[in-house]
Coordinates of C-alpha atoms and ligand atoms in Angstrom, one line a residue:
M1 CA 1.4 -25.6 -22.1
R2 CA 4.2 -24.1 -21.8
G3 CA 7.4 -26.5 -20.6
G4 CA 5.6 -30.1 -19.4
A5 CA 5.7 -33.7 -18.9
S6 CA 3.1 -36.2 -20.9
A7 CA 0.7 -37.1 -18.3
G8 CA 1.8 -40.2 -16.1
T9 CA 5.3 -40.0 -16.8
I10 CA 5.3 -37.8 -12.7
D11 CA 5.5 -39.3 -9.5
G12 CA 6.0 -37.4 -6.8
V13 CA 5.5 -33.4 -7.4
R14 CA 5.6 -30.0 -5.4
L15 CA 2.9 -27.5 -6.2
L16 CA 4.3 -23.6 -5.8
F17 CA 2.5 -21.1 -5.4
A18 CA 4.2 -17.9 -7.4
D19 CA 4.9 -16.6 -3.8
Q20 CA 6.6 -20.3 -2.0
L21 CA 9.5 -19.2 -4.6
G22 CA 12.6 -19.9 -2.3
P23 CA 14.6 -23.2 -1.7
H24 CA 12.2 -23.0 1.8
F25 CA 9.7 -24.2 0.0
Y26 CA 11.3 -27.0 -1.5
A27 CA 15.1 -28.0 -0.1
D28 CA 12.9 -31.0 0.8
L29 CA 11.7 -32.7 -1.9
A30 CA 13.6 -35.8 -2.7
D31 CA 15.6 -35.8 -5.9
D32 CA 13.3 -37.5 -8.3
E33 CA 10.7 -35.3 -7.1
Q34 CA 9.6 -32.5 -9.4
V35 CA 8.7 -28.6 -9.0
L36 CA 5.7 -27.9 -10.4
L37 CA 5.0 -23.7 -10.9
V38 CA 1.5 -22.1 -12.6
E39 CA 1.6 -19.3 -15.1
S40 CA -1.7 -18.4 -14.9
R41 CA -2.7 -15.6 -17.3
Q42 CA -6.7 -16.3 -15.7
A43 CA -5.8 -15.5 -12.5
F44 CA -4.5 -11.5 -14.0
R45 CA -7.8 -11.5 -16.2
R46 CA -9.9 -11.3 -13.4
R47 CA -8.6 -7.7 -11.2
R48 CA -6.2 -5.4 -12.2
A49 CA -2.7 -5.1 -11.6
H50 CA 0.3 -3.5 -11.8
R51 CA 2.2 -3.8 -14.7
Q52 CA 5.1 -4.6 -12.9
K53 CA 4.1 -6.9 -10.6
A54 CA 2.7 -8.7 -13.8
H55 CA 6.0 -8.3 -14.7
I56 CA 8.1 -9.4 -11.3
I57 CA 5.5 -12.8 -11.1
L58 CA 6.6 -13.7 -14.8
T59 CA 9.8 -13.4 -14.8
A60 CA 10.4 -14.8 -10.2
L61 CA 8.1 -17.5 -11.9
R62 CA 9.8 -18.4 -14.8
R63 CA 13.9 -17.8 -13.6
L64 CA 13.1 -20.0 -10.8
A65 CA 11.9 -22.7 -13.8
H66 CA 15.5 -22.0 -15.0
D67 CA 17.2 -21.7 -12.0
L68 CA 16.2 -25.2 -11.0
D69 CA 16.6 -26.4 -14.4
G70 CA 15.3 -30.1 -15.2
R71 CA 13.4 -30.3 -11.9
A72 CA 10.6 -27.9 -12.4
I73 CA 7.9 -28.2 -14.4
L74 CA 6.4 -25.0 -16.3
V75 CA 3.4 -25.0 -17.4
S76 CA 0.6 -21.7 -18.7
A77 CA -2.8 -22.6 -18.0
P78 CA -5.7 -20.2 -16.6
S79 CA -6.1 -22.1 -13.7
Y80 CA -3.7 -24.5 -11.2
G81 CA -6.8 -27.0 -11.6
E82 CA -6.2 -27.4 -15.3
A83 CA -2.9 -27.2 -15.1
L84 CA -2.9 -30.3 -12.8
A85 CA -5.3 -31.6 -15.3
G86 CA -3.7 -31.0 -18.1
L87 CA -0.1 -32.7 -16.8
G88 CA -1.9 -35.6 -15.7
I89 CA -1.0 -35.4 -12.2
D90 CA -3.5 -36.5 -9.5
P91 CA -3.6 -33.4 -6.8
R92 CA -3.8 -36.2 -4.4
E93 CA -0.7 -36.9 -5.0
V94 CA 0.7 -33.5 -5.3
S95 CA 2.5 -32.1 -2.3
V96 CA 2.0 -28.2 -1.3
V97 CA 3.3 -26.3 2.0
D98 CA 0.3 -24.1 3.3
P99 CA -0.9 -21.5 0.7
T100 CA -1.3 -17.7 1.9
S101 CA -5.0 -17.2 1.1
Y102 CA -8.6 -18.7 2.1
A103 CA -9.3 -19.3 -1.4
A104 CA -6.4 -20.7 -1.8
R105 CA -5.6 -22.5 1.8
R106 CA -10.1 -24.4 1.0
W107 CA -8.4 -25.2 -2.7
V108 CA -5.5 -27.6 -2.0
R109 CA -8.0 -28.7 0.6
E110 CA -10.5 -29.6 -1.6
Q111 CA -8.0 -31.5 -4.0
G112 CA -6.6 -33.5 -1.3
M113 CA -3.3 -33.1 -1.6
T114 CA -0.3 -33.2 0.9
V115 CA -1.1 -30.0 3.0
L116 CA 3.1 -28.9 4.5
P117 CA 2.1 -26.2 7.5
A118 CA 2.7 -22.0 6.1
R119 CA 6.9 -21.8 6.0
G120 CA 8.2 -18.5 5.2
F121 CA 7.4 -17.0 8.5
T122 CA 9.1 -17.4 11.9
L123 CA 5.9 -19.4 14.1
G124 CA 3.4 -21.3 13.3
E125 CA -0.1 -20.7 12.9
N126 CA -1.5 -22.5 16.3
D127 CA 1.8 -21.3 18.3
F128 CA 0.7 -17.8 18.1
Q129 CA -3.1 -19.0 18.7
D130 CA -1.9 -20.4 21.3
W131 CA -0.1 -17.6 22.5
L132 CA -2.5 -15.0 21.7
G133 CA -5.0 -17.2 23.6
T134 CA -8.0 -14.5 25.2
R135 CA -5.2 -11.6 25.4
R136 CA -6.0 -8.6 23.8
P137 CA -3.8 -8.1 20.2
I138 CA -0.9 -6.0 21.4
L139 CA 1.6 -5.4 18.9
E140 CA 5.0 -4.9 21.4
D141 CA 3.6 -8.2 23.4
F142 CA 3.4 -10.0 20.7
Y143 CA 7.2 -8.7 19.8
R144 CA 8.7 -8.9 23.3
W145 CA 8.1 -12.6 23.1
Q146 CA 9.6 -13.1 19.6
R147 CA 12.5 -11.8 20.4
R148 CA 13.2 -13.7 23.5
R149 CA 12.1 -17.2 22.2
L150 CA 13.5 -16.8 19.0
G151 CA 16.7 -14.7 21.3
I152 CA 17.2 -12.1 19.2
L153 CA 19.6 -9.7 19.7
M154 CA 18.9 -11.0 23.6
E155 CA 21.2 -10.6 27.0
P156 CA 22.2 -13.7 28.9
D157 CA 20.1 -13.1 31.9
G158 CA 17.0 -12.6 29.3
E159 CA 17.2 -8.3 28.7
P160 CA 16.7 -7.3 25.3
E161 CA 20.7 -5.7 24.5
G162 CA 21.0 -1.7 25.4
G163 CA 19.1 -3.1 28.1
R164 CA 15.5 -1.2 25.9
W165 CA 13.2 -2.9 23.8
N166 CA 12.2 0.1 22.0
F167 CA 14.2 3.1 20.6
D168 CA 11.3 3.8 18.2
A169 CA 11.1 7.5 20.0
D170 CA 14.8 8.1 18.9
N171 CA 13.1 6.9 15.9
R172 CA 11.4 9.3 14.4
L173 CA 13.9 11.6 13.1
P174 CA 11.9 14.4 10.6
P175 CA 14.0 14.7 7.2
P176 CA 17.0 16.5 7.1
K177 CA 17.3 19.3 6.2
K178 CA 18.3 21.1 3.4
Q179 CA 18.5 17.8 1.5
R180 CA 17.4 16.3 -1.4
T181 CA 17.8 13.6 -0.5
L182 CA 20.1 10.7 1.9
G183 CA 22.6 11.2 0.7
L184 CA 23.0 7.0 0.5
P185 CA 24.5 5.2 -2.9
E186 CA 22.2 4.1 -5.5
P187 CA 21.1 0.6 -4.2
A188 CA 22.3 -2.2 -5.8
Y189 CA 19.3 -3.0 -9.1
P190 CA 18.7 -5.8 -10.1
V191 CA 20.0 -6.5 -13.6
E192 CA 17.5 -7.5 -16.4
D193 CA 18.3 -9.9 -18.3
S194 CA 16.6 -12.3 -21.5
I195 CA 14.0 -13.6 -18.6
D196 CA 12.9 -9.7 -18.0
A197 CA 13.2 -9.1 -21.8
E198 CA 10.8 -11.6 -22.7
V199 CA 7.7 -11.8 -20.1
R200 CA 7.9 -7.8 -21.0
A201 CA 7.7 -8.2 -24.3
E202 CA 5.0 -10.8 -23.6
L203 CA 2.8 -8.3 -21.6
D204 CA 2.6 -6.2 -24.4
T205 CA 0.6 -8.2 -25.7
W206 CA -1.8 -9.1 -23.2
D207 CA -5.3 -7.4 -24.4
D208 CA -7.5 -9.0 -23.3
V209 CA -6.0 -7.4 -19.1
V210 CA -6.1 -4.6 -17.4
L211 CA -3.0 -3.2 -16.3
V212 CA -2.0 0.3 -14.6
G213 CA 1.1 2.1 -13.5
D214 CA 4.0 2.7 -15.6
D215 CA 6.2 0.0 -17.5
G216 CA 10.2 0.6 -15.7
P217 CA 13.1 -1.2 -14.8
R218 CA 12.8 -4.1 -12.7
R219 CA 14.3 -2.3 -9.2
F220 CA 13.6 -5.7 -7.2
A221 CA 14.7 -9.2 -6.6
S222 CA 13.0 -11.3 -8.6
G223 CA 15.1 -15.1 -8.2
R224 CA 17.4 -16.3 -5.5
A225 CA 20.7 -14.5 -6.2
E226 CA 19.0 -11.5 -6.8
A227 CA 17.7 -11.6 -4.0
L228 CA 20.6 -12.4 -1.7
A229 CA 22.4 -9.0 -3.5
A230 CA 19.4 -6.9 -2.1
L231 CA 20.0 -8.4 1.6
D232 CA 23.9 -7.6 1.2
D233 CA 22.9 -4.3 -0.9
F234 CA 20.9 -2.7 2.2
V235 CA 23.0 -4.5 4.9
T236 CA 26.1 -2.9 4.0
Y237 CA 24.7 0.6 3.0
R238 CA 21.5 1.3 4.0
L239 CA 20.9 -0.5 8.0
A240 CA 23.0 1.9 9.6
T241 CA 20.5 4.9 8.4
F242 CA 17.4 2.9 8.2
G243 CA 16.5 3.5 12.3
P244 CA 16.7 7.8 12.4
Y245 CA 15.4 8.1 8.9
E246 CA 12.4 5.3 9.1
D247 CA 9.4 8.0 9.3
A248 CA 11.1 10.5 6.9
V249 CA 10.2 11.3 3.6
L250 CA 12.3 12.7 1.2
E251 CA 10.7 13.5 -2.8
G252 CA 13.3 12.9 -4.1
D253 CA 14.5 9.9 -2.8
W254 CA 12.0 7.0 -2.8
V255 CA 14.3 4.7 -1.2
M256 CA 15.7 6.4 1.6
A257 CA 17.6 3.9 3.7
H258 CA 14.1 1.1 4.0
S259 CA 15.5 -2.2 2.3
L260 CA 13.0 -2.9 -0.8
L261 CA 12.7 -6.3 0.7
S262 CA 9.5 -7.0 1.1
V263 CA 9.0 -7.3 -2.9
P264 CA 11.3 -10.9 -3.0
M265 CA 10.6 -11.7 1.1
N266 CA 7.0 -12.2 0.4
L267 CA 7.8 -13.9 -3.2
G268 CA 9.0 -16.5 -0.8
L269 CA 13.0 -15.2 -2.2
L270 CA 13.8 -14.2 1.6
D271 CA 13.7 -16.7 4.9
P272 CA 12.3 -14.0 7.5
L273 CA 14.9 -15.5 9.2
E274 CA 17.2 -14.9 7.2
V275 CA 17.2 -11.1 6.7
V276 CA 16.9 -11.0 10.8
D277 CA 20.3 -13.2 10.7
A278 CA 22.5 -10.6 8.4
V279 CA 20.7 -7.5 10.6
V280 CA 22.9 -8.7 13.1
E281 CA 25.8 -9.8 12.5
A282 CA 26.0 -7.2 10.4
Y283 CA 25.2 -5.2 13.9
R284 CA 27.5 -7.4 15.9
A285 CA 30.1 -6.3 13.3
G286 CA 30.6 -3.4 14.0
G287 CA 29.2 0.0 12.6
I288 CA 25.4 -0.4 13.3
P289 CA 23.9 1.5 15.1
L290 CA 21.9 -0.6 17.8
Q291 CA 18.9 1.9 17.0
S292 CA 18.9 0.6 13.5
A293 CA 19.5 -3.3 13.6
E294 CA 16.0 -3.3 16.7
A295 CA 14.7 -0.8 14.1
M296 CA 14.8 -3.5 11.0
V297 CA 14.2 -6.9 13.1
R298 CA 10.8 -5.2 15.0
Q299 CA 9.9 -4.5 11.5
V300 CA 10.3 -7.7 11.0
V301 CA 10.1 -10.5 13.5
G302 CA 7.8 -8.0 14.7
W303 CA 5.4 -6.7 12.3
R304 CA 5.7 -8.2 9.1
E305 CA 4.8 -12.2 12.0
W306 CA 2.1 -9.7 13.3
A307 CA 0.0 -9.1 9.5
W308 CA 1.1 -12.4 8.6
Q309 CA -0.3 -14.1 11.6
L310 CA -3.0 -11.9 12.2
Y311 CA -4.6 -12.8 8.8
W312 CA -5.8 -16.1 10.3
A313 CA -6.3 -15.0 14.1
L314 CA -9.1 -12.7 12.8
G315 CA -11.0 -14.9 10.8
E316 CA -11.9 -14.5 7.0
E317 CA -14.5 -11.7 7.9
Y318 CA -13.1 -9.0 9.1
A319 CA -11.6 -8.1 5.5
D320 CA -15.2 -7.1 6.1
G321 CA -14.6 -4.7 8.7
N322 CA -16.3 -0.9 7.9
A323 CA -16.2 0.4 11.3
L324 CA -16.5 4.2 9.9
G325 CA -19.5 3.2 6.9
A326 CA -17.0 4.6 4.3
T327 CA -18.9 3.7 1.4
T328 CA -17.2 6.5 -0.9
P329 CA -16.2 4.4 -4.6
L330 CA -12.7 5.0 -4.7
P331 CA -12.2 7.8 -7.8
D332 CA -10.7 6.4 -11.6
W333 CA -7.8 9.1 -10.6
F334 CA -7.3 7.2 -7.8
A335 CA -7.6 3.3 -9.0
E336 CA -5.5 4.7 -12.2
L337 CA -2.8 6.5 -9.9
D338 CA -3.2 9.5 -11.7
A339 CA -0.4 11.5 -10.3
D340 CA -0.8 14.3 -12.9
A341 CA -4.5 14.8 -12.0
V342 CA -3.2 15.7 -8.2
Q343 CA -1.4 19.5 -6.8
A344 CA -1.0 18.4 -3.7
A345 CA 2.7 16.9 -3.3
C346 CA 2.5 15.1 -1.2
L347 CA 0.0 13.1 -2.9
R348 CA 1.0 13.7 -6.0
S349 CA 4.2 11.9 -5.4
A350 CA 3.1 9.3 -3.2
L351 CA 1.3 8.3 -6.2
R352 CA 3.7 8.9 -8.5
D353 CA 5.7 5.9 -7.0
V354 CA 3.2 3.3 -7.0
R355 CA 2.5 4.5 -11.2
D356 CA 6.6 4.2 -12.2
R357 CA 7.1 1.5 -9.7
G358 CA 4.7 -0.1 -7.6
W359 CA 5.6 0.7 -4.6
S360 CA 6.4 3.8 -1.7
H361 CA 7.3 3.2 1.4
H362 CA 5.8 2.9 4.6
I363 CA 5.0 6.1 5.9
V364 CA 4.0 7.8 2.5
R365 CA 1.7 4.2 1.9
L366 CA 0.1 4.9 5.6
M367 CA 0.0 8.9 6.3
V368 CA -0.6 9.7 2.4
L369 CA -2.4 7.2 0.4
G370 CA -4.0 5.7 3.7
S371 CA -4.9 9.0 5.3
W372 CA -7.2 10.6 2.2
A373 CA -8.5 7.0 2.6
L374 CA -9.2 7.3 5.5
Q375 CA -10.1 11.0 5.4
R376 CA -11.9 11.1 2.2
G377 CA -14.5 7.9 3.5
Y378 CA -12.9 5.3 0.0
E379 CA -14.7 2.0 0.8
P380 CA -12.0 -0.5 2.4
R381 CA -12.8 -4.0 0.4
Q382 CA -11.8 -1.3 -2.5
T383 CA -8.9 0.4 -1.2
A384 CA -7.4 -3.4 0.4
A385 CA -8.1 -4.5 -3.1
W386 CA -6.1 -1.0 -4.7
F387 CA -3.2 -1.5 -2.3
R388 CA -3.1 -5.0 -2.9
D389 CA -3.1 -4.6 -6.8
S390 CA -1.3 -1.0 -7.0
F391 CA 2.1 -2.9 -5.2
L392 CA 4.2 -5.4 -5.9
D393 CA 4.4 -6.7 -2.3
G394 CA 0.8 -6.8 -2.3
Y395 CA -0.8 -9.8 -1.3
D396 CA -4.3 -10.6 1.2
W397 CA -2.7 -11.3 4.7
V398 CA -0.7 -7.5 4.4
M399 CA -4.0 -6.0 3.7
V400 CA -6.3 -6.8 6.8
T401 CA -3.5 -5.8 10.1
N402 CA -2.4 -2.8 6.9
V403 CA -5.1 -1.7 5.5
V404 CA -7.9 -2.7 7.2
G405 CA -6.9 -2.0 10.1
M406 CA -4.3 0.1 10.8
A407 CA -4.5 2.8 8.1
L408 CA -8.3 2.9 7.5
Y409 CA -9.9 2.3 11.3
A410 CA -12.9 -0.2 9.6
D411 CA -11.5 -2.6 11.7
G412 CA -12.6 0.6 14.9
G413 CA -10.5 -0.1 16.7
R414 CA -9.4 -3.9 17.4
M415 CA -5.7 -3.0 15.8
A416 CA -4.2 1.0 16.0
T417 CA -6.2 3.1 19.3
K418 CA -7.2 5.9 17.5
P419 CA -7.5 6.9 13.6
Y420 CA -3.6 6.8 12.0
A421 CA -5.8 10.7 10.0
S422 CA -2.8 12.3 9.1
G423 CA -2.6 16.7 9.4
G424 CA -0.6 18.8 7.0
A425 CA 1.3 19.6 9.6
Y426 CA 2.3 16.1 10.6
L427 CA 3.1 15.7 7.0
D428 CA 4.7 19.5 7.0
R429 CA 6.9 18.3 9.9
M430 CA 7.5 14.9 8.5
T431 CA 7.6 15.7 4.5
D432 CA 10.1 17.9 3.0
H433 CA 6.6 18.0 0.0
C434 CA 4.7 21.1 1.5
R435 CA 7.5 24.0 0.9
G436 CA 7.3 23.1 -2.9
C437 CA 2.9 23.0 -2.7
V438 CA -0.1 25.1 -4.4
Y439 CA -1.1 24.7 -0.7
S440 CA 0.1 25.5 2.3
P441 CA -0.3 23.0 5.6
K442 CA -1.5 25.9 7.8
V443 CA -4.9 27.3 5.7
R444 CA -7.7 25.6 6.1
V445 CA -9.9 27.6 3.9
G446 CA -9.7 28.9 0.5
P447 CA -7.9 28.2 -2.6
T448 CA -4.6 27.5 -0.7
A449 CA -6.7 25.8 1.9
C450 CA -5.0 22.0 2.5
P451 CA -6.2 19.2 2.0
F452 CA -5.0 16.9 4.1
T453 CA -5.7 19.5 6.7
A454 CA -9.2 20.4 5.9
G455 CA -9.9 17.1 5.2
Y456 CA -8.5 16.4 8.7
W457 CA -10.8 18.0 10.4
A458 CA -13.5 17.6 7.8
F459 CA -12.7 13.2 8.7
L460 CA -13.2 14.4 12.9
D461 CA -16.1 16.5 13.0
R462 CA -18.5 13.6 10.2
H463 CA -16.9 10.6 13.0
E464 CA -17.2 13.1 16.1
P465 CA -20.7 10.9 16.7
Q466 CA -18.3 7.5 16.9
L467 CA -14.6 8.8 17.3
R468 CA -14.8 11.8 20.6
G469 CA -15.5 9.6 23.3
N470 CA -11.8 8.1 22.1
H471 CA -9.4 8.9 25.2
R472 CA -6.8 9.0 22.3
L473 CA -8.5 11.9 20.4
A474 CA -9.7 14.4 23.3
Q475 CA -7.2 17.1 22.2
P476 CA -7.8 17.0 18.4
Y477 CA -11.9 17.1 19.9
A478 CA -11.1 20.0 22.0
G479 CA -9.5 21.8 19.6
L480 CA -11.7 21.1 16.8
R481 CA -14.5 22.6 18.7
R482 CA -12.0 25.6 18.6
L483 CA -12.1 25.5 15.7
A484 CA -14.2 29.6 14.0
D485 CA -14.3 28.3 10.8
R486 CA -15.5 25.0 11.3
D487 CA -19.3 25.2 9.1
A488 CA -16.2 26.6 6.1
V489 CA -14.2 23.6 6.1
V490 CA -16.7 20.7 7.0
A491 CA -18.9 22.8 3.8
Q492 CA -15.6 23.2 1.4
E493 CA -14.7 19.4 2.0
H494 CA -18.1 18.0 1.5
A495 CA -17.6 20.6 -1.7
R496 CA -14.3 19.0 -3.2
G497 CA -15.9 15.3 -3.1
T498 CA -13.9 12.8 -4.8
A499 CA -12.1 15.8 -7.0
A500 CA -8.1 15.0 -7.0
P501 CA -6.9 18.1 -4.8
Ligands
FAD1 C1 -1.8 1.4 3.7 C2 -0.4 -0.1 4.1 C3 -0.3 -0.9 3.3 C4 0.4 -1.8 3.2 N1 0.5 -3.2 2.3 C5 2.2 -3.6 2.5 C6 1.6 -5.0 1.3 O1 1.2 -4.6 0.4 N2 3.1 -5.5 1.7 C7 3.6 -5.5 2.2 O2 4.4 -6.7 2.6 N3 3.4 -4.9 3.4 C8 2.6 -3.7 3.5 N4 3.2 -2.4 3.9 C9 3.4 -2.3 4.8 C10 5.0 -1.9 4.9 O3 4.2 -0.3 4.1 C11 5.8 -2.8 3.5 O4 6.4 -3.4 4.5 C12 7.4 -1.7 3.5 O5 7.3 -0.5 3.6 C13 8.1 -2.4 2.6 O6 9.4 -2.1 1.7 P1 10.4 -2.2 2.8 O7 11.0 -3.5 2.1 O8 11.5 -1.2 2.0 O9 10.3 -2.5 4.0 P2 11.5 -1.8 5.3 O10 10.5 -0.2 6.0 O11 12.2 -2.0 5.1 O12 10.8 -3.0 6.3 C14 11.6 -4.1 6.2 C15 10.9 -5.1 6.4 O13 9.9 -5.4 7.5 C16 8.5 -5.7 6.7 N5 7.1 -5.2 7.5 C17 7.3 -3.4 8.2 N6 6.1 -2.9 8.4 C18 5.4 -4.3 7.8 C19 3.8 -4.1 8.2 N7 3.3 -2.7 9.3 N8 3.2 -4.7 7.9 C20 3.9 -5.9 7.3 N9 5.3 -6.6 7.3 C21 6.3 -4.9 7.2 C22 8.7 -6.2 5.1 O14 8.8 -7.0 5.0 C23 10.0 -4.8 5.1 O15 10.4 -5.5 3.9 C24 2.4 -2.2 4.3 C25 1.7 -0.9 5.2 C26 0.9 0.3 5.3 C27 -0.1 1.5 6.4
SF4_2 S1 0.6 21.2 1.6 FE1 -1.2 19.6 2.2 S2 -1.3 18.7 0.7 FE2 0.5 19.7 -0.3 S3 2.6 18.5 0.6 FE3 1.6 19.3 2.6 S4 0.3 17.9 3.1 FE4 0.4 18.0 1.2

């Protein structure tokens, strides 16, 4: 055990999971109550994780223990149960904020802990269920209801500020031509300290844990002060540009105008409403276009909350969905983030982002990595586990909507009205990868055939019986029927198998 207290000396204890590390998870405790933090190497032994994810979790736990000084007990134990037993703490004396996975929720109840409603989100799960009732889950409806309910960017008459709920049409600009970056200042990254050095040295000795990805300077906040600084940095330097270039990708600019706040938010270091407040405040102060402020609000009280709420509302078995019957195991080069094995510039760059930092932005996740997994029929459970474990912000609750629903269409269309399969034409428009690629986005067959273009057609061909009735795919299927080289494309992609493109 690390840190520790002797048996029988602890009265009121709040167990904080490693994604509950901000003040809103413990500020309600009485002065004599303590916070219990558990480091579990065992948890990392159970499945592979990105090296930088292990780093940030351990760093965040130790940083909070340090910041709380004498009020936190930080123990290292194989499991939470063994941590409690080792300290002589009766679980029935422990309070806990409802955790973020089905398994953890079962466990805290089995232990007889006092379970408090979830925090770190904007709405209780029961309130969401009341709102949802029997209606079809549609994000836009939920988002507008959230805006009204929370009074965010609303006029007194109940209409949205600027007269529009949605600026998506203005926010789909391709990357600026002839620029390698958006030209924004480098984000103010956290400065590593002795806690990072200690964790890094310890991880170097972990020979019984499979860590993927490269080590590298820590780019994401792991403590409250760092998280607030990251929020301030985003609002000051990137928020204004966030909206218009939300969907654009530049190979030389891994951040673009994104916030980098999912990691601290998902560690529980920032409350989503404080992020929204900072965004709205900056908009009111001037200099931030409404289309950017609205875009960020939409991401946080719309998409993030949607992912969280649907994780619970759709039930645990939703994650087992495999509507397209995808059974391909993840090839090693993909599973192990071997970017150097890949020639396709877009996929190589995406895997490099994940290998080097355990993060990439939304369009890279959805339209490059997710689309590749969809087209190639990667098994959904394995793919969701890969996203969860390779990304620093990955947790079970975020996977169901984004991976099972959006990226893989494994729920048969409950979340997305059509599969998000991207061909080379889309990637050529929204990224600058194609011009430096060995393949050509317009070529379907032959040595320079773009694997995304050919893969797109081969995907449509493979799933024609299931998907041809989808009216949103009427045009693509009409296109497929007109393809003179359809058989050759399908045979070529079949022959590609699971090889790195
Ligand atoms: C296949 C796939 C996997 C994803 N995996 C994760 C994940 O493991 N963890 C995660 O937090 N997000 C995930 N997302 C959503 C989104 O890509 C990330 O939240 C975002 O890229 C994080 O970077 P950022 O903080 O700079 O986000 P920004 O682009 O700055 O957006 C602001 C915030 O909005 C929230 N947000 C935006 N979109 C979503 C969304 N679709 N779902 C949930 N929150 C959203 C995030 O909290 C994010 O920090 C995934 C999306 C896809 C398509
Ligand atoms: S040509 Fe195809 S594989 Fe190459 S970068 Fe463009 S979309 Fe990706």
